PDB file of C-alpha atoms in Angstrom:
ATOM      1  CA  MET A  21       0.000   0.000   0.000  1.00 46.00           C
ATOM      2  CA  PRO A  22       2.777   2.556   0.793  1.00 51.00           C
ATOM      3  CA  HIS A  23       4.308   1.644  -2.575  1.00 49.00           C
ATOM      4  CA  ASP A  24       0.987   2.419  -4.307  1.00 53.00           C
ATOM      5  CA  ARG A  25       0.778   5.778  -2.516  1.00 56.00           C
ATOM      6  CA  GLY A  26       4.328   6.571  -3.621  1.00 58.00           C
ATOM      7  CA  MET A  27       3.474   5.756  -7.229  1.00 70.00           C
ATOM      8  CA  GLN A  28       0.355   7.917  -7.030  1.00 79.00           C
ATOM      9  CA  THR A  29       2.413  10.803  -5.620  1.00 79.00           C
ATOM     10  CA  ASP A  30       4.962  10.448  -8.419  1.00 78.00           C
ATOM     11  CA  LYS A  31       2.163  10.496 -11.010  1.00 84.00           C
ATOM     12  CA  LEU A  32       0.668  13.667  -9.537  1.00 86.00           C
ATOM     13  CA  ILE A  33       4.070  15.356  -9.648  1.00 85.00           C
ATOM     14  CA  LEU A  34       4.825  14.182 -13.190  1.00 86.00           C
ATOM     15  CA  ASP A  35       1.441  15.481 -14.403  1.00 87.00           C
ATOM     16  CA  LEU A  36       2.080  18.847 -12.784  1.00 88.00           C
ATOM     17  CA  ALA A  37       5.624  19.081 -14.154  1.00 85.00           C
ATOM     18  CA  ALA A  38       4.361  18.286 -17.664  1.00 86.00           C
ATOM     19  CA  GLY A  39       2.366  21.522 -17.596  1.00 86.00           C
ATOM     20  CA  GLN A  40       5.299  23.487 -16.172  1.00 88.00           C
ATOM     21  CA  GLY A  41       7.999  22.803 -18.720  1.00 87.00           C
ATOM     22  CA  GLY A  42       9.229  19.692 -16.897  1.00 85.00           C
ATOM     23  CA  VAL A  43       9.941  21.350 -13.525  1.00 89.00           C
ATOM     24  CA  ILE A  44       8.515  21.189 -10.017  1.00 92.00           C
ATOM     25  CA  ARG A  45       8.930  23.405  -6.961  1.00 90.00           C
ATOM     26  CA  LYS A  46       9.686  21.954  -3.559  1.00 90.00           C
ATOM     27  CA  ASP A  47       6.495  23.360  -2.015  1.00 90.00           C
ATOM     28  CA  GLN A  48       4.436  21.770  -4.809  1.00 88.00           C
ATOM     29  CA  ALA A  49       6.046  18.369  -4.211  1.00 89.00           C
ATOM     30  CA  LEU A  50       5.438  18.585  -0.470  1.00 91.00           C
ATOM     31  CA  ALA A  51       1.813  19.601  -1.019  1.00 90.00           C
ATOM     32  CA  ARG A  52       1.282  16.469  -3.122  1.00 88.00           C
ATOM     33  CA  GLY A  53       2.462  14.070  -0.454  1.00 87.00           C
ATOM     34  CA  MET A  54       6.211  13.891  -0.950  1.00 87.00           C
ATOM     35  CA  SER A  55       8.470  14.123   2.117  1.00 89.00           C
ATOM     36  CA  GLU A  56      11.761  15.984   2.469  1.00 90.00           C
ATOM     37  CA  GLY A  57      13.567  12.630   2.508  1.00 90.00           C
ATOM     38  CA  MET A  58      11.916  11.499  -0.722  1.00 89.00           C
ATOM     39  CA  ILE A  59      12.948  14.763  -2.418  1.00 89.00           C
ATOM     40  CA  ILE A  60      16.568  14.398  -1.240  1.00 91.00           C
ATOM     41  CA  LYS A  61      16.635  10.779  -2.435  1.00 91.00           C
ATOM     42  CA  ARG A  62      15.506  11.759  -5.938  1.00 90.00           C
ATOM     43  CA  ILE A  63      18.065  14.554  -6.130  1.00 90.00           C
ATOM     44  CA  ARG A  64      20.906  12.277  -5.056  1.00 92.00           C
ATOM     45  CA  SER A  65      19.874   9.598  -7.549  1.00 91.00           C
ATOM     46  CA  GLY A  66      19.849  12.148 -10.367  1.00 90.00           C
ATOM     47  CA  GLN A  67      16.123  11.771 -11.028  1.00 89.00           C
ATOM     48  CA  TRP A  68      15.597  15.412 -10.052  1.00 91.00           C
ATOM     49  CA  ARG A  69      18.107  18.087 -11.075  1.00 90.00           C
ATOM     50  CA  PRO A  70      18.252  21.360  -9.122  1.00 89.00           C
ATOM     51  CA  LEU A  71      17.674  24.377 -11.395  1.00 85.00           C
ATOM     52  CA  ALA A  72      17.115  27.289  -9.048  1.00 81.00           C
ATOM     53  CA  ARG A  73      16.364  27.760  -5.379  1.00 83.00           C
ATOM     54  CA  SER A  74      13.965  24.896  -4.435  1.00 87.00           C
ATOM     55  CA  VAL A  75      13.169  24.210  -8.109  1.00 90.00           C
ATOM     56  CA  TYR A  76      13.963  20.884  -9.785  1.00 91.00           C
ATOM     57  CA  ARG A  77      13.833  19.568 -13.353  1.00 90.00           C
ATOM     58  CA  ILE A  78      12.006  16.246 -13.526  1.00 89.00           C
ATOM     59  CA  PHE A  79      12.387  15.724 -17.284  1.00 87.00           C
ATOM     60  CA  ASP A  80      13.594  17.756 -20.243  1.00 87.00           C
ATOM     61  CA  MET A  81      11.183  20.034 -22.142  1.00 84.00           C
ATOM     62  CA  LEU A  82      13.667  22.534 -23.544  1.00 80.00           C
ATOM     63  CA  ASP A  83      11.847  24.296 -26.381  1.00 88.00           C
ATOM     64  CA  PRO A  84      11.321  28.056 -25.767  1.00 89.00           C
ATOM     65  CA  ALA A  85       7.649  27.735 -24.804  1.00 91.00           C
ATOM     66  CA  ASN A  86       8.432  25.174 -22.112  1.00 92.00           C
ATOM     67  CA  ARG A  87      11.468  27.110 -20.878  1.00 93.00           C
ATOM     68  CA  ILE A  88       9.078  30.012 -20.299  1.00 94.00           C
ATOM     69  CA  ARG A  89       6.577  27.787 -18.490  1.00 93.00           C
ATOM     70  CA  ALA A  90       9.365  26.409 -16.316  1.00 92.00           C
ATOM     71  CA  ALA A  91      10.606  29.893 -15.427  1.00 91.00           C
ATOM     72  CA  VAL A  92       7.103  31.115 -14.554  1.00 93.00           C
ATOM     73  CA  ALA A  93       6.555  28.042 -12.384  1.00 90.00           C
ATOM     74  CA  GLY A  94       9.956  28.206 -10.703  1.00 89.00           C
ATOM     75  CA  LEU A  95      10.598  31.922 -10.176  1.00 90.00           C
ATOM     76  CA  PRO A  96       8.527  33.948  -7.692  1.00 88.00           C
ATOM     77  CA  ASP A  97       5.929  36.140  -9.444  1.00 91.00           C
ATOM     78  CA  ALA A  98       7.654  35.802 -12.840  1.00 94.00           C
ATOM     79  CA  VAL A  99       5.822  37.360 -15.801  1.00 97.00           C
ATOM     80  CA  VAL A 100       6.473  36.642 -19.487  1.00 97.00           C
ATOM     81  CA  SER A 101       7.852  39.870 -20.966  1.00 97.00           C
ATOM     82  CA  HIS A 102       9.869  41.633 -23.675  1.00 97.00           C
ATOM     83  CA  GLU A 103      10.532  39.463 -26.769  1.00 97.00           C
ATOM     84  CA  SER A 104       8.645  36.466 -25.364  1.00 97.00           C
ATOM     85  CA  ALA A 105       5.593  38.607 -24.609  1.00 97.00           C
ATOM     86  CA  ALA A 106       5.850  40.141 -28.085  1.00 97.00           C
ATOM     87  CA  GLU A 107       5.735  36.666 -29.627  1.00 96.00           C
ATOM     88  CA  MET A 108       2.726  35.614 -27.559  1.00 96.00           C
ATOM     89  CA  LEU A 109       0.951  38.875 -28.429  1.00 97.00           C
ATOM     90  CA  SER A 110       1.847  38.542 -32.148  1.00 95.00           C
ATOM     91  CA  ILE A 111       3.745  41.839 -32.147  1.00 95.00           C
ATOM     92  CA  PRO A 112       5.622  42.011 -35.475  1.00 91.00           C
ATOM     93  CA  ARG A 113       9.307  42.651 -36.160  1.00 90.00           C
ATOM     94  CA  VAL A 114      10.611  41.167 -32.870  1.00 94.00           C
ATOM     95  CA  TRP A 115      12.920  38.165 -32.405  1.00 92.00           C
ATOM     96  CA  ARG A 116      11.083  34.845 -31.948  1.00 93.00           C
ATOM     97  CA  GLY A 117      12.117  31.762 -30.014  1.00 92.00           C
ATOM     98  CA  LEU A 118      13.487  33.516 -26.904  1.00 94.00           C
ATOM     99  CA  ALA A 119      12.598  32.800 -23.285  1.00 95.00           C
ATOM    100  CA  VAL A 120      12.312  36.086 -21.373  1.00 96.00           C
ATOM    101  CA  VAL A 121      10.588  36.897 -18.078  1.00 96.00           C
ATOM    102  CA  THR A 122      10.484  39.775 -15.607  1.00 96.00           C
ATOM    103  CA  VAL A 123      10.666  39.398 -11.820  1.00 93.00           C
ATOM    104  CA  HIS A 124      10.691  41.914  -8.994  1.00 89.00           C
ATOM    105  CA  SER A 125      13.957  43.799  -8.592  1.00 81.00           C
ATOM    106  CA  ARG A 126      14.409  42.596  -5.016  1.00 78.00           C
ATOM    107  CA  THR A 127      14.905  38.993  -6.171  1.00 74.00           C
ATOM    108  CA  THR A 128      18.294  37.511  -7.070  1.00 70.00           C
ATOM    109  CA  HIS A 129      17.194  34.336  -8.806  1.00 72.00           C
ATOM    110  CA  SER A 130      18.667  32.981 -12.027  1.00 78.00           C
ATOM    111  CA  PHE A 131      17.273  30.324 -14.363  1.00 86.00           C
ATOM    112  CA  PRO A 132      19.104  28.335 -17.059  1.00 86.00           C
ATOM    113  CA  ASP A 133      18.496  29.397 -20.676  1.00 88.00           C
ATOM    114  CA  VAL A 134      16.089  32.155 -19.630  1.00 92.00           C
ATOM    115  CA  THR A 135      16.731  35.906 -19.782  1.00 94.00           C
ATOM    116  CA  ILE A 136      15.533  37.575 -16.580  1.00 94.00           C
ATOM    117  CA  HIS A 137      14.701  41.282 -16.304  1.00 94.00           C
ATOM    118  CA  ARG A 138      14.128  42.873 -12.929  1.00 92.00           C
ATOM    119  CA  CYS A 139      11.865  45.813 -12.143  1.00 90.00           C
ATOM    120  CA  HIS A 140       9.771  47.244  -9.325  1.00 89.00           C
ATOM    121  CA  ASP A 141       7.058  48.945 -11.394  1.00 89.00           C
ATOM    122  CA  LEU A 142       5.169  46.029 -12.983  1.00 91.00           C
ATOM    123  CA  ASP A 143       1.618  46.890 -11.945  1.00 92.00           C
ATOM    124  CA  GLU A 144      -1.165  44.292 -12.018  1.00 93.00           C
ATOM    125  CA  SER A 145      -2.892  46.345 -14.724  1.00 94.00           C
ATOM    126  CA  HIS A 146       0.158  45.729 -16.933  1.00 96.00           C
ATOM    127  CA  ILE A 147      -0.361  41.947 -16.847  1.00 96.00           C
ATOM    128  CA  ALA A 148      -2.725  39.801 -18.916  1.00 96.00           C
ATOM    129  CA  THR A 149      -3.231  36.024 -19.003  1.00 96.00           C
ATOM    130  CA  ILE A 150      -2.499  34.085 -22.195  1.00 96.00           C
ATOM    131  CA  ASP A 151      -2.597  30.282 -22.328  1.00 93.00           C
ATOM    132  CA  GLY A 152      -2.598  30.237 -18.551  1.00 93.00           C
ATOM    133  CA  LEU A 153       0.574  32.339 -18.262  1.00 95.00           C
ATOM    134  CA  PRO A 154       0.976  35.881 -16.902  1.00 97.00           C
ATOM    135  CA  VAL A 155       2.138  38.051 -19.818  1.00 98.00           C
ATOM    136  CA  THR A 156       2.782  41.781 -20.032  1.00 97.00           C
ATOM    137  CA  THR A 157       0.028  43.627 -21.900  1.00 97.00           C
ATOM    138  CA  MET A 158       0.490  45.010 -25.402  1.00 97.00           C
ATOM    139  CA  ALA A 159       1.120  48.540 -24.107  1.00 96.00           C
ATOM    140  CA  ARG A 160       3.535  47.442 -21.361  1.00 97.00           C
ATOM    141  CA  THR A 161       5.425  45.214 -23.813  1.00 97.00           C
ATOM    142  CA  ILE A 162       5.932  48.183 -26.162  1.00 97.00           C
ATOM    143  CA  VAL A 163       7.295  50.234 -23.265  1.00 95.00           C
ATOM    144  CA  ASP A 164       9.662  47.411 -22.297  1.00 96.00           C
ATOM    145  CA  LEU A 165      10.848  46.859 -25.864  1.00 96.00           C
ATOM    146  CA  ALA A 166      11.704  50.558 -26.213  1.00 94.00           C
ATOM    147  CA  ALA A 167      14.777  49.930 -24.062  1.00 93.00           C
ATOM    148  CA  LEU A 168      16.034  47.252 -26.475  1.00 94.00           C
ATOM    149  CA  LEU A 169      15.260  48.661 -29.929  1.00 93.00           C
ATOM    150  CA  ARG A 170      16.592  51.424 -32.132  1.00 92.00           C
ATOM    151  CA  PRO A 171      14.156  54.339 -32.627  1.00 89.00           C
ATOM    152  CA  ARG A 172      13.342  53.436 -36.267  1.00 87.00           C
ATOM    153  CA  HIS A 173      12.675  49.817 -35.332  1.00 92.00           C
ATOM    154  CA  LEU A 174      10.431  50.910 -32.457  1.00 92.00           C
ATOM    155  CA  SER A 175       8.611  53.373 -34.743  1.00 87.00           C
ATOM    156  CA  ALA A 176       7.864  50.678 -37.307  1.00 86.00           C
ATOM    157  CA  ILE A 177       6.464  48.334 -34.656  1.00 91.00           C
ATOM    158  CA  VAL A 178       4.237  51.026 -33.143  1.00 89.00           C
ATOM    159  CA  ASP A 179       2.941  52.013 -36.597  1.00 83.00           C
ATOM    160  CA  ASP A 180       2.112  48.401 -37.457  1.00 84.00           C
ATOM    161  CA  LEU A 181       0.176  47.945 -34.214  1.00 88.00           C
ATOM    162  CA  LEU A 182      -1.684  51.230 -34.614  1.00 84.00           C
ATOM    163  CA  ALA A 183      -2.585  50.366 -38.208  1.00 75.00           C
ATOM    164  CA  ALA A 184      -3.870  46.954 -37.083  1.00 79.00           C
ATOM    165  CA  LYS A 185      -5.908  48.638 -34.293  1.00 81.00           C
ATOM    166  CA  LYS A 186      -4.199  46.409 -31.702  1.00 89.00           C
ATOM    167  CA  VAL A 187      -3.246  49.300 -29.441  1.00 90.00           C
ATOM    168  CA  THR A 188      -3.812  53.041 -29.134  1.00 89.00           C
ATOM    169  CA  VAL A 189      -1.389  55.860 -28.437  1.00 89.00           C
ATOM    170  CA  SER A 190      -3.213  56.612 -25.189  1.00 90.00           C
ATOM    171  CA  ASP A 191      -2.846  52.960 -24.054  1.00 93.00           C
ATOM    172  CA  VAL A 192       0.927  53.198 -24.360  1.00 94.00           C
ATOM    173  CA  GLN A 193       1.045  56.704 -22.906  1.00 92.00           C
ATOM    174  CA  ASP A 194      -0.844  55.548 -19.799  1.00 92.00           C
ATOM    175  CA  VAL A 195       1.734  52.839 -19.109  1.00 94.00           C
ATOM    176  CA  ALA A 196       4.692  55.042 -20.048  1.00 91.00           C
ATOM    177  CA  SER A 197       3.583  57.752 -17.636  1.00 89.00           C
ATOM    178  CA  THR A 198       3.890  55.318 -14.711  1.00 88.00           C
ATOM    179  CA  VAL A 199       7.065  53.538 -15.853  1.00 88.00           C
ATOM    180  CA  LEU A 200       9.343  55.862 -17.791  1.00 82.00           C
ATOM    181  CA  ARG A 201      11.704  58.118 -15.914  1.00 77.00           C
ATOM    182  CA  ARG A 202      14.583  60.331 -16.940  1.00 67.00           C
ATOM    183  CA  GLY A 203      17.637  58.299 -17.875  1.00 67.00           C
ATOM    184  CA  LYS A 204      15.783  55.011 -18.317  1.00 78.00           C
ATOM    185  CA  PRO A 205      16.889  53.308 -21.572  1.00 82.00           C
ATOM    186  CA  GLY A 206      14.434  53.889 -24.396  1.00 85.00           C
ATOM    187  CA  SER A 207      12.430  56.576 -22.608  1.00 88.00           C
ATOM    188  CA  THR A 208      13.446  59.399 -24.973  1.00 88.00           C
ATOM    189  CA  SER A 209      12.802  57.467 -28.181  1.00 89.00           C
ATOM    190  CA  LEU A 210       9.435  56.160 -26.972  1.00 92.00           C
ATOM    191  CA  ARG A 211       8.286  59.611 -25.859  1.00 89.00           C
ATOM    192  CA  THR A 212       9.254  60.976 -29.279  1.00 86.00           C
ATOM    193  CA  VAL A 213       7.374  58.215 -31.112  1.00 86.00           C
ATOM    194  CA  LEU A 214       4.254  58.772 -29.006  1.00 87.00           C
ATOM    195  CA  ALA A 215       4.394  62.565 -29.265  1.00 81.00           C
ATOM    196  CA  GLU A 216       4.626  62.446 -33.060  1.00 73.00           C
ATOM    197  CA  ARG A 217       1.590  60.196 -33.312  1.00 74.00           C
ATOM    198  CA  ALA A 218      -0.415  62.086 -30.697  1.00 70.00           C
ATOM    199  CA  GLU A 219      -0.255  65.301 -32.745  1.00 55.00           C
ATOM    200  CA  SER A 220      -2.895  64.013 -35.146  1.00 51.00           C
ATOM    201  CA  PRO A 221      -6.600  64.790 -34.515  1.00 52.00           C
ATOM    202  CA  ASN A 222      -6.976  61.018 -34.594  1.00 52.00           C
ATOM    203  CA  LYS A 223      -4.609  59.897 -31.841  1.00 49.00           C
ATOM    204  CA  ASN A 224      -4.703  56.280 -33.032  1.00 51.00           C
ATOM    205  CA  ALA A 225      -3.662  57.109 -36.579  1.00 54.00           C
ATOM    206  CA  SER A 226      -0.729  55.311 -38.096  1.00 67.00           C
ATOM    207  CA  ARG A 227       2.081  57.073 -39.914  1.00 75.00           C
ATOM    208  CA  LEU A 228       0.371  56.109 -43.191  1.00 81.00           C
ATOM    209  CA  GLU A 229      -2.910  57.742 -42.118  1.00 84.00           C
ATOM    210  CA  LEU A 230      -1.101  60.880 -40.982  1.00 84.00           C
ATOM    211  CA  LEU A 231       0.668  61.139 -44.326  1.00 87.00           C
ATOM    212  CA  GLY A 232      -2.623  60.707 -46.172  1.00 90.00           C
ATOM    213  CA  LEU A 233      -4.194  63.552 -44.229  1.00 90.00           C
ATOM    214  CA  ASP A 234      -1.159  65.751 -44.926  1.00 90.00           C
ATOM    215  CA  VAL A 235      -1.417  65.075 -48.685  1.00 93.00           C
ATOM    216  CA  LEU A 236      -5.099  66.025 -48.792  1.00 94.00           C
ATOM    217  CA  ARG A 237      -4.428  69.230 -46.872  1.00 93.00           C
ATOM    218  CA  SER A 238      -1.411  70.177 -48.984  1.00 92.00           C
ATOM    219  CA  PHE A 239      -3.621  70.146 -52.109  1.00 94.00           C
ATOM    220  CA  GLN A 240      -6.302  72.259 -50.382  1.00 94.00           C
ATOM    221  CA  LEU A 241      -8.824  69.440 -50.139  1.00 94.00           C
ATOM    222  CA  PRO A 242     -11.277  69.510 -47.238  1.00 93.00           C
ATOM    223  CA  ASP A 243     -10.507  67.367 -44.209  1.00 93.00           C
ATOM    224  CA  PRO A 244     -12.382  64.055 -44.293  1.00 94.00           C
ATOM    225  CA  LEU A 245     -14.046  62.557 -41.233  1.00 93.00           C
ATOM    226  CA  LEU A 246     -11.636  60.047 -39.700  1.00 89.00           C
ATOM    227  CA  GLU A 247     -12.593  56.561 -38.517  1.00 87.00           C
ATOM    228  CA  TYR A 248     -16.071  57.065 -39.980  1.00 89.00           C
ATOM    229  CA  PRO A 249     -18.628  54.330 -39.050  1.00 90.00           C
ATOM    230  CA  ILE A 250     -19.707  52.375 -42.112  1.00 88.00           C
ATOM    231  CA  PRO A 251     -23.443  53.107 -42.488  1.00 87.00           C
ATOM    232  CA  TRP A 252     -24.399  49.476 -43.201  1.00 84.00           C
ATOM    233  CA  ASP A 253     -22.012  48.018 -40.607  1.00 82.00           C
ATOM    234  CA  GLU A 254     -21.480  50.414 -37.691  1.00 74.00           C
ATOM    235  CA  ASN A 255     -19.130  47.975 -35.962  1.00 79.00           C
ATOM    236  CA  ARG A 256     -16.585  48.735 -38.689  1.00 83.00           C
ATOM    237  CA  ARG A 257     -15.116  51.995 -39.946  1.00 86.00           C
ATOM    238  CA  PHE A 258     -13.652  53.641 -43.008  1.00 86.00           C
ATOM    239  CA  ASP A 259     -10.210  55.166 -42.446  1.00 89.00           C
ATOM    240  CA  ALA A 260     -11.586  58.460 -43.807  1.00 92.00           C
ATOM    241  CA  ALA A 261     -14.819  59.538 -45.453  1.00 93.00           C
ATOM    242  CA  TYR A 262     -16.772  62.391 -47.012  1.00 95.00           C
ATOM    243  CA  PRO A 263     -20.260  61.154 -46.111  1.00 92.00           C
ATOM    244  CA  ASP A 264     -22.228  63.864 -47.950  1.00 93.00           C
ATOM    245  CA  GLU A 265     -20.534  62.838 -51.201  1.00 92.00           C
ATOM    246  CA  LYS A 266     -20.492  59.131 -50.263  1.00 92.00           C
ATOM    247  CA  VAL A 267     -16.745  58.935 -50.835  1.00 94.00           C
ATOM    248  CA  ALA A 268     -14.594  56.722 -48.604  1.00 91.00           C
ATOM    249  CA  ILE A 269     -10.804  56.368 -48.360  1.00 92.00           C
ATOM    250  CA  GLU A 270      -8.765  53.417 -47.098  1.00 89.00           C
ATOM    251  CA  TRP A 271      -5.034  53.812 -46.458  1.00 86.00           C
ATOM    252  CA  ASP A 272      -3.601  50.428 -47.411  1.00 78.00           C
ATOM    253  CA  SER A 273      -0.604  49.274 -45.400  1.00 63.00           C
ATOM    254  CA  ARG A 274       1.399  46.865 -47.592  1.00 49.00           C
ATOM    255  CA  ARG A 275       2.195  44.688 -44.606  1.00 43.00           C
ATOM    256  CA  TRP A 276      -1.390  44.167 -43.458  1.00 39.00           C
ATOM    257  CA  HIS A 277      -3.000  44.001 -46.886  1.00 41.00           C
ATOM    258  CA  THR A 278      -0.744  41.382 -48.475  1.00 38.00           C
ATOM    259  CA  GLN A 279      -2.304  38.689 -46.299  1.00 43.00           C
ATOM    260  CA  VAL A 280      -4.908  36.562 -48.125  1.00 41.00           C
ATOM    261  CA  GLU A 281      -7.558  36.915 -45.413  1.00 45.00           C
ATOM    262  CA  ALA A 282      -7.146  40.705 -45.269  1.00 50.00           C
ATOM    263  CA  PHE A 283      -7.202  40.937 -49.082  1.00 50.00           C
ATOM    264  CA  GLU A 284     -10.476  39.016 -49.329  1.00 53.00           C
ATOM    265  CA  ARG A 285     -12.025  41.044 -46.504  1.00 60.00           C
ATOM    266  CA  ASP A 286     -11.092  44.300 -48.251  1.00 62.00           C
ATOM    267  CA  ARG A 287     -12.527  43.163 -51.582  1.00 62.00           C
ATOM    268  CA  ARG A 288     -15.816  42.316 -49.861  1.00 70.00           C
ATOM    269  CA  ARG A 289     -15.859  45.780 -48.286  1.00 71.00           C
ATOM    270  CA  ASP A 290     -15.317  47.306 -51.746  1.00 72.00           C
ATOM    271  CA  ARG A 291     -18.262  45.367 -53.199  1.00 76.00           C
ATOM    272  CA  LEU A 292     -20.578  46.371 -50.356  1.00 75.00           C
ATOM    273  CA  ALA A 293     -19.602  50.020 -50.784  1.00 74.00           C
ATOM    274  CA  THR A 294     -20.574  49.855 -54.465  1.00 72.00           C
ATOM    275  CA  LEU A 295     -23.899  48.196 -53.623  1.00 76.00           C
ATOM    276  CA  HIS A 296     -24.684  51.074 -51.237  1.00 78.00           C
ATOM    277  CA  ASP A 297     -23.758  53.736 -53.832  1.00 86.00           C
ATOM    278  CA  TRP A 298     -20.494  54.684 -52.099  1.00 89.00           C
ATOM    279  CA  ARG A 299     -17.224  55.151 -53.965  1.00 91.00           C
ATOM    280  CA  LEU A 300     -14.327  53.597 -52.067  1.00 89.00           C
ATOM    281  CA  VAL A 301     -10.753  54.374 -53.091  1.00 90.00           C
ATOM    282  CA  ARG A 302      -7.546  52.880 -51.697  1.00 88.00           C
ATOM    283  CA  PHE A 303      -4.079  54.451 -51.503  1.00 90.00           C
ATOM    284  CA  THR A 304      -0.780  52.865 -50.492  1.00 84.00           C
ATOM    285  CA  TRP A 305       2.374  54.304 -48.963  1.00 82.00           C
ATOM    286  CA  ASP A 306       3.921  54.417 -52.438  1.00 79.00           C
ATOM    287  CA  ASP A 307       0.943  56.354 -53.772  1.00 87.00           C
ATOM    288  CA  LEU A 308       1.282  58.984 -51.055  1.00 88.00           C
ATOM    289  CA  THR A 309       5.054  59.344 -51.247  1.00 86.00           C
ATOM    290  CA  THR A 310       5.660  59.112 -55.009  1.00 86.00           C
ATOM    291  CA  ARG A 311       2.342  60.231 -56.532  1.00 89.00           C
ATOM    292  CA  PRO A 312       0.671  62.635 -54.074  1.00 93.00           C
ATOM    293  CA  GLY A 313      -0.700  64.756 -56.923  1.00 94.00           C
ATOM    294  CA  ASP A 314      -2.500  61.740 -58.415  1.00 94.00           C
ATOM    295  CA  VAL A 315      -3.941  60.917 -54.982  1.00 94.00           C
ATOM    296  CA  ALA A 316      -5.273  64.446 -54.566  1.00 94.00           C
ATOM    297  CA  GLU A 317      -6.665  64.594 -58.135  1.00 95.00           C
ATOM    298  CA  THR A 318      -8.460  61.269 -57.659  1.00 94.00           C
ATOM    299  CA  VAL A 319     -10.126  62.457 -54.464  1.00 95.00           C
ATOM    300  CA  ARG A 320     -10.966  65.834 -55.998  1.00 95.00           C
ATOM    301  CA  SER A 321     -12.617  64.148 -59.006  1.00 94.00           C
ATOM    302  CA  LEU A 322     -14.664  61.823 -56.804  1.00 93.00           C
ATOM    303  CA  LEU A 323     -15.880  64.747 -54.704  1.00 93.00           C
ATOM    304  CA  ALA A 324     -16.777  66.719 -57.833  1.00 91.00           C
ATOM    305  CA  LYS A 325     -18.928  63.866 -59.150  1.00 80.00           C
TER     306      LYS A 325
END
């Protein structure tokens, strides 16, 4: 009977470790019926390998996702952050396949094959849950990445996320106001990026949308209404519109509109616009930068009709 209980305890621990990247903490083992002596015996026999303070590897699960799970399970209050958070949040243009977490600055733990950042300002509102793991939010991840990226790289990432409507300037500003301080790496470049994008009447506008508005103004065209609700689908919006003339404008980001799903969705939107007697025109970055006069003339002609 004691042998059966021991086997049951081992099974409970193996099942738990399988969901934690192959690791177990001492307190978890004790809570599942294992004694101090049993733990010591397994360490001495090589069945359990010490990784960090009171954390042991039961079996190897060494891919990045499981290294992250192991670190979150083994380190106190660890949160997936930086490049690893960016991957889980599908933030573009950031290195994949890394294992990165953040812990409180008062801790001194290390963990094999995992990059550990330390801070004292990771508020609960900066943490989301993805696949059962604590992960920094989109806005907090952008703020953290600012310390690691060159300004142009950071700018491109922010523009992509704004264009995809995954974050707003105010979201990032709210986090930055509580985290950034003078001298902190990346604070100057991030403030500059946010300030440039906050100057637009539409604070969520991407660099492409801002350029489009500048082109229209430079050719003395009236300002369109931005983020205009589509009359037959008020849950969706045109990038810009002149509703009295039933003219709509979409600023096409090459990155987001080369995907098959996005392409098909846009073509359906074009067909619906035609069915409702709207004229929908699309302009790319190349249109705005190399042919601004053609862009303006097209819009002017549509308004005149």
